[in-house]
Amino acid sequence: MSQQILNMYSKFGVSEPIFVGRLYGDGHTVEFEVRDPYHPSVDGVTDPVELLVIDSYNESYNQYTKEFVCKENVDGVLSKIKGDLCKIFEQYSSLKNPRQSKLSKWLRWYNGSAATDGMIALYRYAALHSSGGHHEFRFDGGKNNPHVKNIIAILEKMREKHEQ
Amino acid sequence: MGVFDDKKFEQLDWVTQMTETIESELNGLLARLPDRLEIDISALHSFVGDSRSLSLSVSSVVRFLIQPYRKEYSLSWDDERRVEKCFRFEMSDDLTLDMRSNTMTGWLHLVKVTPTLDDKELQDMMGRDGLEAIRRMNWNNIPISRMHEIMELLGGCEADMKNRSLRKKTNAIYYRLKNIFRNNEWRIRDTGLANKVGHWIVSYLQDGNLAAFTNFCKLKVMTHNNMPIYSVEEEVL
């Protein structure tokens, strides 16, 4: 569990529990939909991790408290981060079959918490130096891009340190 | 009073006797359900779930309305579906729920759009429960003689009587009875009575219940009166 990501969720609001009714199925069903659904704004947000958290925003209505509750998805966000780092490695590695490498396997199967802060920082670094848009990672110069080399080297160090 | 008298038919008004309208307890139940029911916010709380998109179906409300009558009416799953189809929701355009202040703007009603099930629909349902009982019946070890007795009374099963397979004989009974209802051959005009026929057959075939067989025989005799049949002087099973 990452406290950084959890803290991001605490900044979000939730929808007001006001619903409008709509008839469906020729009058067999009434659906009550949120009148003004809340979704966190991406305006002014530059942190790529926060953008991931906003993408994964979800809430559920609690029938007993009659309020909406934000559903934190820390594992989902971390999974996306690991997935993107893995894709960067597999795309830019000089190995013939990077998917079979120890690093790729480690990234796909790692579910500990010791390396998460490091992965989050590395993700930010990758996003900062990528020429692609949000959630797209492209590095000019390909494998020879110095930032790509840095990312892969750091990932290898992390694997050596945290692999059981 | 003779054993083949149809007491229920005699009590019907002359219009029903002439038109041979199908009698069904479902119409009796429908008549007892409200024509229009206002659903207020407290009722909504008890019906809807806790997902982000709350929803309310006619079936959930109708099931709630039927609940007090379950002991009085033996309703199959199919019966309940038919009753549900008789209802619709109507609502105002500005229907809004504010769960925080527990208030509702606008209105929501459950409306009975079909006050009675018509004969066409009831004919389609005729005898289904009893037919289902025949379909579920364990035909192993049923004496062939009993099978033949039923098949003879049903008529139209001569070819299958020559067959040695109990399964095929059971199928023949099922399909013959189904056709009798579909074509209204025996002019049974009460859905409750129609459902009992299949159960009498099963009861006699599986358990040798003579009271059930007697009832079935009485019914068959009454079909020769060339009159619609609403009831049979039943032996207690």
Short mmCIF file of C-alpha atoms in Angstrom, two decimals:
data_model
loop_
_atom_site.label_atom_id
_atom_site.label_comp_id
_atom_site.label_asym_id
_atom_site.label_seq_id
_atom_site.Cartn_x
_atom_site.Cartn_y
_atom_site.Cartn_z
CA MET A 1 0.00 0.00 0.00
CA SER A 2 1.40 3.39 -0.93
CA GLN A 3 0.76 6.27 1.41
CA GLN A 4 1.58 8.76 -1.36
CA ILE A 5 -1.23 7.48 -3.53
CA LEU A 6 -3.60 7.16 -0.60
CA ASN A 7 -3.01 10.82 0.24
CA MET A 8 -3.99 11.81 -3.28
CA TYR A 9 -7.39 10.17 -2.85
CA SER A 10 -8.00 12.17 0.31
CA LYS A 11 -8.05 15.37 -1.77
CA PHE A 12 -11.00 14.23 -3.85
CA GLY A 13 -14.64 14.96 -3.23
CA VAL A 14 -17.66 12.77 -3.92
CA SER A 15 -21.00 13.20 -5.67
CA GLU A 16 -23.96 14.71 -3.87
CA PRO A 17 -26.51 11.98 -3.15
CA ILE A 18 -29.16 13.57 -5.37
CA PHE A 19 -30.68 11.31 -8.02
CA VAL A 20 -33.01 11.88 -10.96
CA GLY A 21 -35.40 9.17 -12.07
CA ARG A 22 -35.61 7.82 -15.62
CA LEU A 23 -38.00 5.24 -17.01
CA TYR A 24 -36.68 2.29 -18.98
CA GLY A 25 -38.02 -0.92 -20.49
CA ASP A 26 -41.37 0.54 -21.40
CA GLY A 27 -42.09 1.49 -17.82
CA HIS A 28 -40.81 -1.69 -16.20
CA THR A 29 -37.81 -0.13 -14.54
CA VAL A 30 -36.96 3.18 -12.97
CA GLU A 31 -33.27 4.00 -12.86
CA PHE A 32 -32.07 6.67 -10.47
CA GLU A 33 -28.94 8.32 -11.78
CA VAL A 34 -26.75 10.82 -10.02
CA ARG A 35 -27.88 14.28 -11.01
CA ASP A 36 -24.40 15.86 -10.92
CA PRO A 37 -21.78 13.11 -10.92
CA TYR A 38 -18.49 14.20 -9.45
CA HIS A 39 -15.20 13.52 -11.16
CA PRO A 40 -11.90 15.12 -10.12
CA SER A 41 -10.66 17.67 -12.59
CA VAL A 42 -7.38 17.27 -14.46
CA ASP A 43 -7.06 21.02 -14.93
CA GLY A 44 -3.72 22.21 -13.66
CA VAL A 45 -2.60 18.70 -12.71
CA THR A 46 0.89 17.98 -13.93
CA ASP A 47 1.88 15.05 -11.74
CA PRO A 48 1.55 11.93 -13.91
CA VAL A 49 0.85 9.76 -10.87
CA GLU A 50 -1.97 12.03 -9.79
CA LEU A 51 -3.35 11.82 -13.33
CA LEU A 52 -3.36 8.04 -13.00
CA VAL A 53 -5.18 8.31 -9.70
CA ILE A 54 -7.77 10.65 -11.27
CA ASP A 55 -8.23 8.20 -14.17
CA SER A 56 -9.02 5.45 -11.72
CA TYR A 57 -11.43 7.53 -9.64
CA ASN A 58 -14.52 5.62 -8.59
CA GLU A 59 -17.14 6.02 -5.91
CA SER A 60 -19.98 3.96 -4.54
CA TYR A 61 -23.21 4.83 -2.82
CA ASN A 62 -23.63 3.60 0.73
CA GLN A 63 -27.29 2.79 1.30
CA TYR A 64 -26.94 3.03 5.09
CA THR A 65 -25.13 6.35 5.43
CA LYS A 66 -26.93 7.72 2.32
CA GLU A 67 -23.63 9.14 1.10
CA PHE A 68 -21.17 8.43 -1.66
CA VAL A 69 -17.79 7.11 -0.70
CA CYS A 70 -14.63 7.36 -2.75
CA LYS A 71 -13.27 3.91 -3.58
CA GLU A 72 -9.52 3.97 -3.35
CA ASN A 73 -7.77 1.79 -5.88
CA VAL A 74 -4.15 1.99 -4.78
CA ASP A 75 -3.35 -1.48 -6.08
CA GLY A 76 -4.82 -0.62 -9.46
CA VAL A 77 -2.73 2.51 -9.77
CA LEU A 78 0.42 0.67 -8.71
CA SER A 79 -0.37 -2.04 -11.19
CA LYS A 80 -0.57 0.56 -13.97
CA ILE A 81 2.73 2.08 -12.89
CA LYS A 82 4.46 -1.30 -12.88
CA GLY A 83 2.84 -2.16 -16.20
CA ASP A 84 4.10 1.00 -17.85
CA LEU A 85 7.61 0.59 -16.45
CA CYS A 86 7.58 -2.97 -17.73
CA LYS A 87 6.49 -1.81 -21.19
CA ILE A 88 9.29 0.76 -21.27
CA PHE A 89 11.80 -1.92 -20.41
CA GLU A 90 10.46 -4.43 -22.94
CA GLN A 91 10.30 -1.83 -25.69
CA TYR A 92 13.73 -0.32 -25.17
CA SER A 93 15.77 -3.21 -23.80
CA SER A 94 18.66 -4.46 -25.89
CA LEU A 95 17.80 -8.05 -24.97
CA LYS A 96 16.56 -10.31 -27.72
CA ASN A 97 13.60 -11.53 -25.68
CA PRO A 98 13.03 -9.04 -22.87
CA ARG A 99 9.71 -10.63 -21.78
CA GLN A 100 11.63 -13.69 -20.62
CA SER A 101 14.10 -11.67 -18.62
CA LYS A 102 14.30 -11.64 -14.84
CA LEU A 103 13.44 -7.96 -14.70
CA SER A 104 10.29 -8.33 -16.76
CA LYS A 105 9.12 -11.24 -14.65
CA TRP A 106 9.90 -9.40 -11.45
CA LEU A 107 7.99 -6.33 -12.57
CA ARG A 108 4.99 -8.39 -13.53
CA TRP A 109 4.87 -10.43 -10.35
CA TYR A 110 6.16 -8.06 -7.67
CA ASN A 111 3.46 -7.27 -5.09
CA GLY A 112 5.49 -6.03 -2.16
CA SER A 113 5.45 -2.51 -0.76
CA ALA A 114 9.15 -1.76 -0.19
CA ALA A 115 9.80 -0.83 -3.80
CA THR A 116 6.61 1.13 -4.48
CA ASP A 117 7.92 4.58 -3.60
CA GLY A 118 10.89 3.94 -5.85
CA MET A 119 8.64 2.85 -8.69
CA ILE A 120 6.46 5.91 -8.25
CA ALA A 121 9.49 8.19 -8.41
CA LEU A 122 10.80 6.36 -11.48
CA TYR A 123 7.43 6.64 -13.16
CA ARG A 124 7.48 10.40 -12.65
CA TYR A 125 10.98 10.54 -14.05
CA ALA A 126 9.94 8.55 -17.12
CA ALA A 127 6.91 10.77 -17.71
CA LEU A 128 9.02 13.90 -17.34
CA HIS A 129 11.42 12.79 -20.06
CA SER A 130 8.98 11.10 -22.38
CA SER A 131 7.86 12.81 -25.58
CA GLY A 132 4.53 10.97 -25.55
CA GLY A 133 1.28 12.12 -23.96
CA HIS A 134 -0.23 11.01 -20.64
CA HIS A 135 0.22 7.27 -20.17
CA GLU A 136 2.21 7.01 -23.43
CA PHE A 137 5.92 6.63 -23.16
CA ARG A 138 8.13 7.53 -26.13
CA PHE A 139 11.79 8.32 -25.94
CA ASP A 140 13.62 10.00 -28.79
CA GLY A 141 16.68 8.07 -29.81
CA GLY A 142 15.17 4.80 -28.65
CA LYS A 143 17.52 2.49 -26.78
CA ASN A 144 20.26 5.06 -26.84
CA ASN A 145 18.23 7.67 -25.05
CA PRO A 146 20.11 8.34 -21.79
CA HIS A 147 16.91 8.53 -19.76
CA VAL A 148 15.81 5.12 -21.00
CA LYS A 149 19.19 3.74 -19.98
CA ASN A 150 18.79 5.32 -16.56
CA ILE A 151 15.32 3.86 -16.11
CA ILE A 152 16.42 0.37 -17.03
CA ALA A 153 19.52 0.56 -14.85
CA ILE A 154 17.50 1.74 -11.85
CA LEU A 155 14.92 -0.97 -12.39
CA GLU A 156 17.68 -3.59 -12.39
CA LYS A 157 19.07 -2.22 -9.13
CA MET A 158 15.61 -2.32 -7.60
CA ARG A 159 15.14 -5.88 -8.70
CA GLU A 160 18.47 -6.93 -7.20
CA LYS A 161 17.59 -5.25 -3.94
CA HIS A 162 14.01 -6.40 -3.56
CA GLU A 163 13.89 -9.71 -5.35
CA GLN A 164 13.40 -12.52 -2.85
CA MET B 1 -76.26 -33.45 -6.39
CA GLY B 2 -74.60 -36.00 -8.70
CA VAL B 3 -70.89 -36.86 -8.60
CA PHE B 4 -70.46 -35.35 -12.06
CA ASP B 5 -72.07 -32.02 -11.26
CA ASP B 6 -70.04 -28.90 -11.88
CA LYS B 7 -70.87 -26.79 -8.81
CA LYS B 8 -68.68 -23.92 -9.82
CA PHE B 9 -70.31 -23.66 -13.24
CA GLU B 10 -73.75 -23.55 -11.68
CA GLN B 11 -72.74 -20.62 -9.51
CA LEU B 12 -71.46 -18.54 -12.39
CA ASP B 13 -73.51 -15.73 -13.87
CA TRP B 14 -75.18 -16.50 -17.17
CA VAL B 15 -72.81 -14.29 -19.17
CA THR B 16 -69.81 -16.24 -18.00
CA GLN B 17 -71.66 -19.49 -18.62
CA MET B 18 -72.47 -18.44 -22.18
CA THR B 19 -69.05 -17.05 -23.03
CA GLU B 20 -67.13 -19.80 -21.18
CA THR B 21 -64.73 -17.26 -19.77
CA ILE B 22 -61.72 -18.87 -18.13
CA GLU B 23 -61.72 -18.62 -14.36
CA SER B 24 -58.36 -18.07 -12.77
CA GLU B 25 -57.26 -17.28 -9.26
CA LEU B 26 -54.73 -14.94 -10.82
CA ASN B 27 -57.53 -12.59 -11.80
CA GLY B 28 -58.80 -12.83 -8.26
CA LEU B 29 -55.37 -11.86 -6.98
CA LEU B 30 -55.05 -9.05 -9.53
CA ALA B 31 -58.34 -7.60 -8.38
CA ARG B 32 -57.00 -7.38 -4.83
CA LEU B 33 -53.84 -5.56 -5.83
CA PRO B 34 -54.09 -1.76 -5.98
CA ASP B 35 -54.88 -0.07 -9.30
CA ARG B 36 -52.46 2.70 -8.50
CA LEU B 37 -49.83 2.76 -5.81
CA GLU B 38 -47.88 5.84 -4.87
CA ILE B 39 -44.28 5.03 -4.02
CA ASP B 40 -42.91 7.46 -1.50
CA ILE B 41 -39.35 7.86 -0.35
CA SER B 42 -39.59 5.45 2.54
CA ALA B 43 -40.87 2.73 0.21
CA LEU B 44 -38.03 3.51 -2.19
CA HIS B 45 -35.45 3.01 0.54
CA SER B 46 -36.73 -0.47 1.16
CA PHE B 47 -36.81 -1.41 -2.53
CA VAL B 48 -33.62 0.00 -4.05
CA GLY B 49 -30.10 -1.33 -3.61
CA ASP B 50 -26.84 0.42 -2.75
CA SER B 51 -25.13 0.75 -6.12
CA ARG B 52 -24.26 4.10 -7.65
CA SER B 53 -27.10 3.79 -10.09
CA LEU B 54 -30.14 2.92 -7.99
CA SER B 55 -32.90 1.10 -9.77
CA LEU B 56 -36.38 -0.06 -9.06
CA SER B 57 -38.18 -2.73 -11.04
CA VAL B 58 -41.87 -3.50 -11.33
CA SER B 59 -41.13 -7.09 -10.33
CA SER B 60 -39.62 -6.10 -6.98
CA VAL B 61 -42.61 -3.96 -6.05
CA VAL B 62 -45.17 -6.49 -7.24
CA ARG B 63 -43.43 -9.26 -5.31
CA PHE B 64 -43.76 -7.11 -2.22
CA LEU B 65 -47.48 -6.55 -2.91
CA ILE B 66 -48.09 -10.26 -3.48
CA GLN B 67 -46.29 -11.32 -0.29
CA PRO B 68 -49.34 -11.19 2.04
CA TYR B 69 -51.27 -13.41 -0.37
CA ARG B 70 -48.74 -16.18 -0.86
CA LYS B 71 -50.38 -18.55 1.58
CA GLU B 72 -53.77 -18.04 0.02
CA TYR B 73 -52.68 -18.38 -3.61
CA SER B 74 -50.23 -21.04 -4.71
CA LEU B 75 -48.32 -19.05 -7.30
CA SER B 76 -45.74 -20.50 -9.63
CA TRP B 77 -42.82 -18.48 -10.95
CA ASP B 78 -44.71 -18.16 -14.22
CA ASP B 79 -47.84 -16.88 -12.46
CA GLU B 80 -45.86 -14.14 -10.77
CA ARG B 81 -44.30 -13.07 -14.06
CA ARG B 82 -47.77 -12.76 -15.59
CA VAL B 83 -48.98 -10.60 -12.73
CA GLU B 84 -45.89 -8.39 -13.00
CA LYS B 85 -46.60 -7.78 -16.67
CA CYS B 86 -49.89 -6.18 -15.69
CA PHE B 87 -48.09 -3.28 -14.02
CA ARG B 88 -46.00 -0.32 -15.16
CA PHE B 89 -44.38 2.68 -13.56
CA GLU B 90 -45.50 6.22 -14.21
CA MET B 91 -43.54 9.19 -12.95
CA SER B 92 -43.38 12.93 -13.19
CA ASP B 93 -40.65 14.53 -15.31
CA ASP B 94 -39.03 16.15 -12.31
CA LEU B 95 -38.68 13.05 -10.15
CA THR B 96 -35.66 13.67 -7.94
CA LEU B 97 -34.44 12.03 -4.76
CA ASP B 98 -32.33 13.92 -2.27
CA MET B 99 -31.01 11.22 0.00
CA ARG B 100 -29.26 13.63 2.33
CA SER B 101 -32.44 15.46 3.30
CA ASN B 102 -34.50 12.33 2.63
CA THR B 103 -36.92 14.14 0.33
CA MET B 104 -38.50 13.37 -3.00
CA THR B 105 -39.55 15.89 -5.62
CA GLY B 106 -42.18 14.80 -8.13
CA TRP B 107 -44.05 11.51 -7.93
CA LEU B 108 -43.73 7.85 -8.82
CA HIS B 109 -46.67 5.47 -9.17
CA LEU B 110 -47.06 1.81 -9.87
CA VAL B 111 -50.07 1.48 -12.16
CA LYS B 112 -52.10 -1.58 -13.02
CA VAL B 113 -52.37 -1.29 -16.81
CA THR B 114 -54.04 -4.69 -17.26
CA PRO B 115 -56.83 -5.19 -14.73
CA THR B 116 -57.53 -8.79 -15.75
CA LEU B 117 -55.69 -11.44 -17.72
CA ASP B 118 -57.66 -12.25 -20.85
CA ASP B 119 -58.68 -15.69 -22.01
CA LYS B 120 -55.99 -15.87 -24.65
CA GLU B 121 -53.29 -15.44 -22.06
CA LEU B 122 -54.94 -17.77 -19.57
CA GLN B 123 -55.43 -20.46 -22.21
CA ASP B 124 -51.71 -20.31 -22.88
CA MET B 125 -51.02 -20.94 -19.20
CA MET B 126 -53.57 -23.72 -18.84
CA GLY B 127 -52.29 -26.78 -17.04
CA ARG B 128 -48.63 -25.71 -17.05
CA ASP B 129 -47.97 -26.55 -13.45
CA GLY B 130 -49.41 -30.04 -13.82
CA LEU B 131 -47.55 -30.62 -17.08
CA GLU B 132 -44.34 -29.66 -15.37
CA ALA B 133 -45.05 -32.25 -12.70
CA ILE B 134 -45.36 -34.91 -15.40
CA ARG B 135 -42.14 -33.80 -16.98
CA ARG B 136 -40.31 -34.04 -13.65
CA MET B 137 -41.85 -37.39 -12.76
CA ASN B 138 -39.61 -40.39 -12.20
CA TRP B 139 -41.07 -42.87 -14.70
CA ASN B 140 -38.82 -45.76 -13.65
CA ASN B 141 -40.75 -48.63 -12.09
CA ILE B 142 -44.17 -47.25 -12.93
CA PRO B 143 -46.42 -50.21 -13.74
CA ILE B 144 -47.22 -50.28 -17.43
CA SER B 145 -50.84 -51.06 -16.65
CA ARG B 146 -51.26 -47.69 -14.92
CA MET B 147 -49.60 -45.92 -17.81
CA HIS B 148 -52.02 -47.57 -20.22
CA GLU B 149 -55.02 -46.66 -18.11
CA ILE B 150 -54.08 -43.01 -18.25
CA MET B 151 -53.24 -43.18 -21.94
CA GLU B 152 -56.60 -44.76 -22.74
CA LEU B 153 -58.45 -42.05 -20.87
CA LEU B 154 -56.45 -39.34 -22.58
CA GLY B 155 -57.05 -40.87 -25.98
CA GLY B 156 -54.85 -40.37 -29.00
CA CYS B 157 -51.98 -42.41 -27.57
CA GLU B 158 -52.64 -45.72 -29.31
CA ALA B 159 -49.33 -45.83 -31.13
CA ASP B 160 -47.31 -45.16 -27.99
CA MET B 161 -49.19 -47.82 -26.04
CA LYS B 162 -47.48 -50.38 -28.24
CA ASN B 163 -44.08 -48.95 -27.35
CA ARG B 164 -42.29 -50.70 -24.51
CA SER B 165 -40.36 -47.68 -23.32
CA LEU B 166 -41.70 -46.05 -20.14
CA ARG B 167 -39.95 -42.84 -21.02
CA LYS B 168 -41.71 -42.67 -24.37
CA LYS B 169 -45.04 -43.44 -22.77
CA THR B 170 -44.47 -40.63 -20.29
CA ASN B 171 -43.65 -38.27 -23.14
CA ALA B 172 -46.79 -39.36 -24.96
CA ILE B 173 -48.89 -38.56 -21.88
CA TYR B 174 -47.20 -35.20 -21.52
CA TYR B 175 -47.66 -34.13 -25.12
CA ARG B 176 -51.18 -35.48 -25.39
CA LEU B 177 -52.25 -33.55 -22.30
CA LYS B 178 -50.47 -30.46 -23.58
CA ASN B 179 -52.44 -30.66 -26.82
CA ILE B 180 -55.69 -31.16 -24.96
CA PHE B 181 -55.10 -27.86 -23.18
CA ARG B 182 -53.76 -26.01 -26.20
CA ASN B 183 -56.73 -26.98 -28.37
CA ASN B 184 -59.23 -26.72 -25.53
CA GLU B 185 -60.43 -30.22 -26.38
CA TRP B 186 -61.92 -30.94 -22.97
CA ARG B 187 -63.27 -27.39 -22.48
CA ILE B 188 -61.64 -27.03 -19.06
CA ARG B 189 -62.21 -23.39 -18.19
CA ASP B 190 -60.61 -23.11 -14.79
CA THR B 191 -56.83 -22.79 -14.54
CA GLY B 192 -56.71 -24.27 -11.04
CA LEU B 193 -58.55 -27.37 -12.19
CA ALA B 194 -56.37 -27.64 -15.31
CA ASN B 195 -53.23 -27.63 -13.17
CA LYS B 196 -54.58 -30.40 -10.98
CA VAL B 197 -54.97 -32.79 -13.91
CA GLY B 198 -51.24 -33.28 -14.33
CA HIS B 199 -50.78 -33.72 -10.58
CA TRP B 200 -53.56 -36.36 -10.45
CA ILE B 201 -51.86 -38.25 -13.22
CA VAL B 202 -48.50 -38.16 -11.46
CA SER B 203 -50.04 -39.12 -8.14
CA TYR B 204 -51.72 -42.16 -9.66
CA LEU B 205 -48.79 -43.27 -11.78
CA GLN B 206 -46.14 -42.93 -9.08
CA ASP B 207 -48.08 -43.80 -5.94
CA GLY B 208 -51.14 -45.62 -7.22
CA ASN B 209 -53.32 -42.99 -5.57
CA LEU B 210 -56.86 -44.11 -6.38
CA ALA B 211 -58.45 -40.85 -5.25
CA ALA B 212 -56.36 -39.02 -7.84
CA PHE B 213 -57.33 -41.57 -10.48
CA THR B 214 -60.98 -41.22 -9.55
CA ASN B 215 -60.80 -37.48 -9.98
CA PHE B 216 -59.21 -37.90 -13.37
CA CYS B 217 -61.87 -40.38 -14.42
CA LYS B 218 -64.65 -38.06 -13.27
CA LEU B 219 -63.17 -35.28 -15.30
CA LYS B 220 -63.02 -37.49 -18.37
CA VAL B 221 -66.65 -38.48 -17.95
CA MET B 222 -67.66 -34.83 -17.68
CA THR B 223 -65.99 -34.08 -21.02
CA HIS B 224 -68.78 -36.12 -22.64
CA ASN B 225 -71.43 -33.70 -21.34
CA ASN B 226 -70.45 -31.24 -24.05
CA MET B 227 -70.30 -28.49 -21.44
CA PRO B 228 -67.47 -26.27 -20.21
CA ILE B 229 -65.90 -27.65 -17.05
CA TYR B 230 -65.04 -25.42 -14.11
CA SER B 231 -64.86 -27.89 -11.25
CA VAL B 232 -64.95 -31.55 -10.37
CA GLU B 233 -66.40 -33.16 -7.26
CA GLU B 234 -62.98 -34.15 -5.97
CA GLU B 235 -61.97 -37.04 -3.78
CA VAL B 236 -59.49 -36.04 -1.13
CA LEU B 237 -56.02 -37.26 -2.09
#
